[in-house]
Coordinates of C-alpha atoms in Angstrom, one line a residue:
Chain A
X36 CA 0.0 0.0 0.0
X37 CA 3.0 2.8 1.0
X38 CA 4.1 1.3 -2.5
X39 CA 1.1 2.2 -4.3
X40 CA 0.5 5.7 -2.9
X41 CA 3.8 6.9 -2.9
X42 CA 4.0 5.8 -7.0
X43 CA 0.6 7.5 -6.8
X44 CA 2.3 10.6 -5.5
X45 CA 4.8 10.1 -8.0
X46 CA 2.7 9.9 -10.7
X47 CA 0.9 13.1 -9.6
X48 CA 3.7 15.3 -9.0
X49 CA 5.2 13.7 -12.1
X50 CA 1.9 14.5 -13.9
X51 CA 2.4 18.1 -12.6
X52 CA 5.6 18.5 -13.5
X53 CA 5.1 18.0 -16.6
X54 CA 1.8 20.4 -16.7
X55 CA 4.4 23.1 -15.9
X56 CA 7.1 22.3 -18.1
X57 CA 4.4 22.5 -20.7
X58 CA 3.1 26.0 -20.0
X59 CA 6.5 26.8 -19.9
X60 CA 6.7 25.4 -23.2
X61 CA 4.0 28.4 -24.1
X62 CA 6.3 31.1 -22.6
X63 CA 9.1 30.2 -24.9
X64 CA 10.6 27.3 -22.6
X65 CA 10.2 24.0 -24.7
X66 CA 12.5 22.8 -22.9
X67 CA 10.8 19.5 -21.2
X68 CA 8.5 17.9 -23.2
X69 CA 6.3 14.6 -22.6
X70 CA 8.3 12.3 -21.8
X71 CA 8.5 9.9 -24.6
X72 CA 6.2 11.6 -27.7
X73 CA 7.7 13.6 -30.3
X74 CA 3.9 15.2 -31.6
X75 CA 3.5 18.0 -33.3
X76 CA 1.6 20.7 -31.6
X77 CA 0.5 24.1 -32.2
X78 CA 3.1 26.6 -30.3
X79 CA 4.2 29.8 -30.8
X80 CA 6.1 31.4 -32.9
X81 CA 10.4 31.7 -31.8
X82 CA 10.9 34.5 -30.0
X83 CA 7.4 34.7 -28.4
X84 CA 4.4 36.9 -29.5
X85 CA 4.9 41.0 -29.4
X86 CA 3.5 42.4 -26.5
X87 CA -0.1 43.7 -26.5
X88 CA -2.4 46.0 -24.4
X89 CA -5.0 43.9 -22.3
X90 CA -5.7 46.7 -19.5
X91 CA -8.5 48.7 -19.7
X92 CA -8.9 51.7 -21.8
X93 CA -11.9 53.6 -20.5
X94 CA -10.9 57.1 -21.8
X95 CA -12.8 60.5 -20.1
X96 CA -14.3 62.2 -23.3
X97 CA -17.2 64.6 -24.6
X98 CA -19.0 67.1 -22.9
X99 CA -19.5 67.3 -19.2
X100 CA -22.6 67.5 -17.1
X101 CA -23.2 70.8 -16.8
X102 CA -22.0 71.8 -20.3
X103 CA -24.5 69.3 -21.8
X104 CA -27.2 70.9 -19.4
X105 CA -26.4 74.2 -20.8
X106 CA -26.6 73.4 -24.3
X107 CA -29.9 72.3 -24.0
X108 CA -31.1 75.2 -21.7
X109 CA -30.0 77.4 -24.3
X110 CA -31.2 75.7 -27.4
X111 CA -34.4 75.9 -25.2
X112 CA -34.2 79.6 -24.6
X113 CA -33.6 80.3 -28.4
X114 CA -36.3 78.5 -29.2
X115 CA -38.3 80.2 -26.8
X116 CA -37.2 83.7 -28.0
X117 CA -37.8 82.7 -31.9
X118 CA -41.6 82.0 -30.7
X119 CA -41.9 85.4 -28.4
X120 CA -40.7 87.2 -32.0
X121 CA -43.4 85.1 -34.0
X122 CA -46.2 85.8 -31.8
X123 CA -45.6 89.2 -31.7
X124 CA -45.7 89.3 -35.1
X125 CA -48.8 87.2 -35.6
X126 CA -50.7 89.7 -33.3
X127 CA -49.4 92.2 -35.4
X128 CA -51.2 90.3 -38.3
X129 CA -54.7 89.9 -36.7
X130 CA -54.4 93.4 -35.4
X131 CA -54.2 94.2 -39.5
X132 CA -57.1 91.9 -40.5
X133 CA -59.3 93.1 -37.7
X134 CA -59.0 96.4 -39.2
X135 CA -59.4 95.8 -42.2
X136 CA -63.3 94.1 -40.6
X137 CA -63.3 97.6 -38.6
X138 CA -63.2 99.9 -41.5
X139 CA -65.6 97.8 -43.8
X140 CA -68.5 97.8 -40.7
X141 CA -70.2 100.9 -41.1
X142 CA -70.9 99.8 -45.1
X143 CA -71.7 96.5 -44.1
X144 CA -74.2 97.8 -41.1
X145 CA -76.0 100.4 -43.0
X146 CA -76.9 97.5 -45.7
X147 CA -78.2 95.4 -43.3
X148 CA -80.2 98.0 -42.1
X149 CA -81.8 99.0 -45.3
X150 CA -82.1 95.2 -46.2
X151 CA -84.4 94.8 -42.6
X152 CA -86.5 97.6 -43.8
X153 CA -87.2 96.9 -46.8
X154 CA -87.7 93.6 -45.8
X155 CA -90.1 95.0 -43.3
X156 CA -91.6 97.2 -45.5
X157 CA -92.8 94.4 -48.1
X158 CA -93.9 92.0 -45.2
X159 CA -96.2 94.9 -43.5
X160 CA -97.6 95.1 -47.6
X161 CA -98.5 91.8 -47.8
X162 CA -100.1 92.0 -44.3
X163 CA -102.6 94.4 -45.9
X164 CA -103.5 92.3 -48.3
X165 CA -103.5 88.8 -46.7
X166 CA -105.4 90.5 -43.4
X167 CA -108.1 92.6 -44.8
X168 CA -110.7 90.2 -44.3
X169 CA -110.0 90.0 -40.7
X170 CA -112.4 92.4 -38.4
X171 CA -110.6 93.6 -35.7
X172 CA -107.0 93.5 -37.4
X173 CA -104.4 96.5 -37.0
X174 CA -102.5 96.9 -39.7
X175 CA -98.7 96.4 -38.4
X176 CA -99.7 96.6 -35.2
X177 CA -96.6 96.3 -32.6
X178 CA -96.4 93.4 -30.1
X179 CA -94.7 95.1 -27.4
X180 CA -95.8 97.8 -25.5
X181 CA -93.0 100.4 -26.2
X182 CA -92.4 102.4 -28.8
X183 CA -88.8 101.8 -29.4
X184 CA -87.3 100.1 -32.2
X185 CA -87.1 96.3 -31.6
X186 CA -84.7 94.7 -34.0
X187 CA -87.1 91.8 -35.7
X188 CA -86.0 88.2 -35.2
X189 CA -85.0 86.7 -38.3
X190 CA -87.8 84.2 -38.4
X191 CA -90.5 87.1 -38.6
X192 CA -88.6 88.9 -41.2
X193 CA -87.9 85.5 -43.8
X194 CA -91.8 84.9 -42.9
X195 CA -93.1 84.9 -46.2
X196 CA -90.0 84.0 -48.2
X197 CA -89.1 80.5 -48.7
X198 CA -87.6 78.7 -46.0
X199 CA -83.9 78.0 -47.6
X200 CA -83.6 82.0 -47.0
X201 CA -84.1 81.8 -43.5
X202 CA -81.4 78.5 -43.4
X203 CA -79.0 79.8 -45.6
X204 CA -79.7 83.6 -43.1
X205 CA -78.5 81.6 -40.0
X206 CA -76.7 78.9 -40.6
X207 CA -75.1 80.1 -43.7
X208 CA -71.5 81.1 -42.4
X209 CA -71.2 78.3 -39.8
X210 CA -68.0 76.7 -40.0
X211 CA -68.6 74.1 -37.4
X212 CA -71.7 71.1 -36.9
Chain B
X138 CA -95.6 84.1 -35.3
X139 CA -94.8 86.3 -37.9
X140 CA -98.0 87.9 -38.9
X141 CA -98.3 89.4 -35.3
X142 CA -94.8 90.8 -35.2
X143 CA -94.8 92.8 -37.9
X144 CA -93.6 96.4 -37.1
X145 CA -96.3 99.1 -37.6
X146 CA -96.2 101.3 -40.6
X147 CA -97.2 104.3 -38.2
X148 CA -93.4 103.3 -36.8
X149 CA -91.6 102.8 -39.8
X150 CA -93.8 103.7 -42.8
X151 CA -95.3 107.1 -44.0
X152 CA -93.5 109.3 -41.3
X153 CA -90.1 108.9 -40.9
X154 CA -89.2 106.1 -44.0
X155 CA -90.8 106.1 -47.1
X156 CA -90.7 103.5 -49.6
X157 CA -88.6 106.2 -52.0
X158 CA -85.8 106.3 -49.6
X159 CA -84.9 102.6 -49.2
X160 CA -83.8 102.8 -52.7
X161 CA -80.2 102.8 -52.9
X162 CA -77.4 101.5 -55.4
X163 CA -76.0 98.6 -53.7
X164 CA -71.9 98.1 -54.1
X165 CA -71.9 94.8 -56.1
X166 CA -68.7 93.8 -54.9
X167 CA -67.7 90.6 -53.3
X168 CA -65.9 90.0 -49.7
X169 CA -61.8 89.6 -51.0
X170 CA -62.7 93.1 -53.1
X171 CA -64.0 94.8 -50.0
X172 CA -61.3 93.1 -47.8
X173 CA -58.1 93.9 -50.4
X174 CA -59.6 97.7 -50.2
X175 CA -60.4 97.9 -46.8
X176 CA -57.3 100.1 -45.3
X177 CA -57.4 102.5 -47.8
X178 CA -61.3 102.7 -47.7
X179 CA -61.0 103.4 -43.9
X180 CA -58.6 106.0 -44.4
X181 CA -60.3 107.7 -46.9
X182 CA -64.5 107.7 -46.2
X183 CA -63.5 107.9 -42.6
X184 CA -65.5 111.0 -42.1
X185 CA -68.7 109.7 -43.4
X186 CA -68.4 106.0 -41.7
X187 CA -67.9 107.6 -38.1
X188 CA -70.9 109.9 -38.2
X189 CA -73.1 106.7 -39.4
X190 CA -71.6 104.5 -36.5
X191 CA -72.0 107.7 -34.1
X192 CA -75.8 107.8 -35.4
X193 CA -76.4 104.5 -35.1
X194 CA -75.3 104.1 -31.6
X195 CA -77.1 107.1 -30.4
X196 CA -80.2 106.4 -31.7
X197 CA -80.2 103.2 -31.6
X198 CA -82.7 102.7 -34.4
X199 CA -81.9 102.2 -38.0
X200 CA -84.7 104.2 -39.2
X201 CA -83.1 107.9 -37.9
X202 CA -80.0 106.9 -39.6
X203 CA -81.0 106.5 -43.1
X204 CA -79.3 109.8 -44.2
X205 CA -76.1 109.4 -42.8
X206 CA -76.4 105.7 -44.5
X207 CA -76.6 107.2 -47.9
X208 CA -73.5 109.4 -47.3
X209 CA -71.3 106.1 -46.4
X210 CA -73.1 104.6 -50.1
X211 CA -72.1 107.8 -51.4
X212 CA -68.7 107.4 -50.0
X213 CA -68.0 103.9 -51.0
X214 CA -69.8 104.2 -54.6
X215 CA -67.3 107.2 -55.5
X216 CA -64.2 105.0 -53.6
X217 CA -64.5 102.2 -56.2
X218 CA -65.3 104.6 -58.6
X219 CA -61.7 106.4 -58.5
X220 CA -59.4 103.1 -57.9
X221 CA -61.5 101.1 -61.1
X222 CA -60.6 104.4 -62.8
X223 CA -56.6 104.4 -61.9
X224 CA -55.5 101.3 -60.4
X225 CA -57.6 98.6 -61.8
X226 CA -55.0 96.2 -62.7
X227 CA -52.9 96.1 -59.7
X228 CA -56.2 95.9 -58.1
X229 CA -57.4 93.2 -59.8
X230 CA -54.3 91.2 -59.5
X231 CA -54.3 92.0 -55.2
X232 CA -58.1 90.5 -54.5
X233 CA -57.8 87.9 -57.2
X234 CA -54.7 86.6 -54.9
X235 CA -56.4 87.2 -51.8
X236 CA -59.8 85.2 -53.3
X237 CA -57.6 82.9 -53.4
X238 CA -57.5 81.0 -50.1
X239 CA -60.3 80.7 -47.9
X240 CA -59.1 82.4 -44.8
X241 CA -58.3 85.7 -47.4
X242 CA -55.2 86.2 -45.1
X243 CA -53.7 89.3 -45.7
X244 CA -49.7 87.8 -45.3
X245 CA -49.9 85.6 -48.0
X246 CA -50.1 88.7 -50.5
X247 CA -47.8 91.4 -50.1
X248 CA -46.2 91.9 -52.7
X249 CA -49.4 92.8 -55.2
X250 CA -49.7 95.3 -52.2
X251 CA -47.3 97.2 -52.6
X252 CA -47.7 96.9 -56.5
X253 CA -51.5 98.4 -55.3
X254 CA -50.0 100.6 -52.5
X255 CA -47.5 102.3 -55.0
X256 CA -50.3 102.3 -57.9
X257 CA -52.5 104.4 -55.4
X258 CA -50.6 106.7 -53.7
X259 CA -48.6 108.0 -57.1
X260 CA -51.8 108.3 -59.2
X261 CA -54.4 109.8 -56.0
X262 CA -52.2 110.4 -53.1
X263 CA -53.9 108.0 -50.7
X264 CA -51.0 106.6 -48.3
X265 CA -51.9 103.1 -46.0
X266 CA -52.7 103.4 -42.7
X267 CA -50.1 102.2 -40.6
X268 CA -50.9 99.4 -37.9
X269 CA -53.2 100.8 -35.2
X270 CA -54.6 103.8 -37.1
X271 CA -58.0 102.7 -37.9
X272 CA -58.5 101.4 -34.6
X273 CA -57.9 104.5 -32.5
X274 CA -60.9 106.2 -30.8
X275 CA -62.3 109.5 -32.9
X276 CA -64.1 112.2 -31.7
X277 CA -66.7 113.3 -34.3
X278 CA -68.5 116.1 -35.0
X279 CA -72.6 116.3 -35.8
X280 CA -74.8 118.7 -36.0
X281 CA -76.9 116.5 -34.6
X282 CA -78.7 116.8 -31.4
X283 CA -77.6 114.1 -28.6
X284 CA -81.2 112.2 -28.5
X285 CA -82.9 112.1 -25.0
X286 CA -84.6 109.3 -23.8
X287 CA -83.0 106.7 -26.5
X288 CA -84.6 103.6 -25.2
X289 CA -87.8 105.5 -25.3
X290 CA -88.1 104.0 -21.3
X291 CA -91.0 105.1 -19.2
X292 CA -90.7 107.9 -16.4
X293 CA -89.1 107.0 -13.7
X294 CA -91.0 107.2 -10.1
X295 CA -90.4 110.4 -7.9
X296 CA -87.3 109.8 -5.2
X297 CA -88.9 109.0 -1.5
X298 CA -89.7 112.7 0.4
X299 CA -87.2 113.2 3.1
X300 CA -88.7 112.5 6.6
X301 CA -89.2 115.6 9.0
X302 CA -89.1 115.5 12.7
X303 CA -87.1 113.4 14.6
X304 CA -86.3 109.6 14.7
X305 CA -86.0 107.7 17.4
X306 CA -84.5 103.7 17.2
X307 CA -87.8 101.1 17.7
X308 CA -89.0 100.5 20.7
X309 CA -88.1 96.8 21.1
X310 CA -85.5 96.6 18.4
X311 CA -86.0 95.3 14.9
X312 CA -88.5 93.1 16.1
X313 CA -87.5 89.7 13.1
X314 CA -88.8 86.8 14.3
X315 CA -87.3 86.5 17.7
X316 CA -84.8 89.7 18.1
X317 CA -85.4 92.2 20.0
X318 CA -82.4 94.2 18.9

């Protein structure tokens, strides 16, 4: 038994003696092979590879922190100033367009003011002539009990016309449903 | 509805409107033509345009302001008159370019302006209004009386006569419900 263990031990520290002599053999050595075999292996070239980096290379580069923060505030404040400028500039527009609506109103309201009276004028003529039958019946007689004028709804001034009038009178410019 | 609502010819008819003055020429333009001359007509009829507006406020009936009405017509009839006299290219080519899109935006169009703008003010003198003229408040004289009473409203009751003698608080306070302070 002491036989077999120590050529056990042998074996082993033969075994690793020879694992070192190969890696060795990597370095350059070569200079123990296995004891017995003349194989051809795969080693390196004579004289040993050239030299190589293998620590790390984690260089400090770009822009820092705050720099980066500040390029972004101050695309964000040029932005900012470019729309200031362009709505100042489209107020100036609709300031234009609603004058151009405040120097067209007086045409426009005196029109529509001789439009309602004529309009009111034909309807109270076709009163006459539809009412005289009637006993009791004033002619144009007012509803209300002032005297002032009342601007007519649009519904008793498109009365006798056809009804498309009356649509196309209050729903004719409306954009939305 | 509408055969009781009709206004009352004693109100509108025979003495203050008659049939003979509703007849007017209408402008038979459309809205680009009126918008594309627009600052230049409120520069120039401006006189006319603020004593309607004043009228019409006043008043507040459309039936006392028929006169000053016929002086804006007036107006705006001779206005179109003189620019389809001298500038009725340039004219043309400005409201055709604003007819163009729906909004009628008056950006989109400045160079046949100033082709317009130029045409006008070498051939009658008439300059564009800068930004914020025709919006500023005018004072304008009438010879028109202020009317009194506009709304036509009923009069209004006599103020309370002022007590005489002297007042005393109430016996027993205001004497709501359960206070007798």
């Amino acid at each position: 038994m002491w036989g077999r263990w120590s050529a056990a031990t042998v074996f082993l520290y033969q075994r690793r003696r020879v694992s070192s002599g190969t890696s060795l053999a990597c370095f350059g050595g070569g200079w123990r092979k296995m004891a017995g075999s003349k194989v051809k292996q795969d080693m390196p070239p004579p004289g040993g590879y050239a030299p190589f980096d293998y620590k790390r290379n984690l260089p400090k580069r770009g822009l820092s922190g705050y720099s980066m923060f500040g390029i972004g505030i101050g695309i964000m404040v040029f932005g900012y100033w470019r729309l200031f400028k362009w709505n100042r500039e489209r107020r100036r527009l609709q300031i234009e367009e609603l004058e151009a609506r405040i120097a067209l109103m007086p045409l426009l309201q005196a029109e529509h003011d001789r439009r309602t009276l004529r309009m009111l004028r034909e309807n109270l003529e076709e009163e006459v002539v539809i009412m005289k039958d009637v006993p009791g019946w004033k002619v144009g007689e007012s509803v209300f009990h002032t005297d002032r004028w009342v601007t007519p709804l649009s519904e008793e001034l498109f009365n006798l016309r056809p009804r498309e009038e009356l649509l196309h009178k209050r729903f004719g410019f409306l954009w939305y449903v | 509805m509408g055969r009781n609502a009709v206004r009352s010819s004693q109100e509108h008819g025979c003495s203050l409107v008659s049939p003979g003055s509703l007849v007017f020429k209408p402008i038979k333009v459309s809205s680009s033509v009126l918008k594309a001359a627009a600052h230049h007509y409120g520069s120039q009829c401006d006189k006319p345009n603020k004593e309607f507006m004043l009228c019409r406020w006043e008043e507040k009936d459309p039936r006392k302001c028929l006169e000053e009405g016929r002086k804006v017509n007036e107006c705006a009839l001779n206005f179109f008159r003189q620019i389809k006299g001298n500038c009725a290219e340039s004219f043309t080519e400005y409201w055709t370019c604003l007819d163009y899109s729906n909004l009628a935006e008056l950006r989109h169009c400045r160079k046949q302006q100033h082709a317009f703008d130029s045409c006008v003010l070498e051939k009658l003198g008439w300059e564009r209004p800068d930004l914020g003229d025709l919006s500023k408040v005018t004072k304008v004289a009438t010879s028109r009386p202020l009317p009194e009473n506009p709304y036509h409203s009923r009069p209004r009751p006599e103020p309370n006569q002022t007590i005489e003698g002297k007042l005393e608080p109430a016996k027993h306070g205001s004497r709501l419900f359960f206070w007798n302070w």
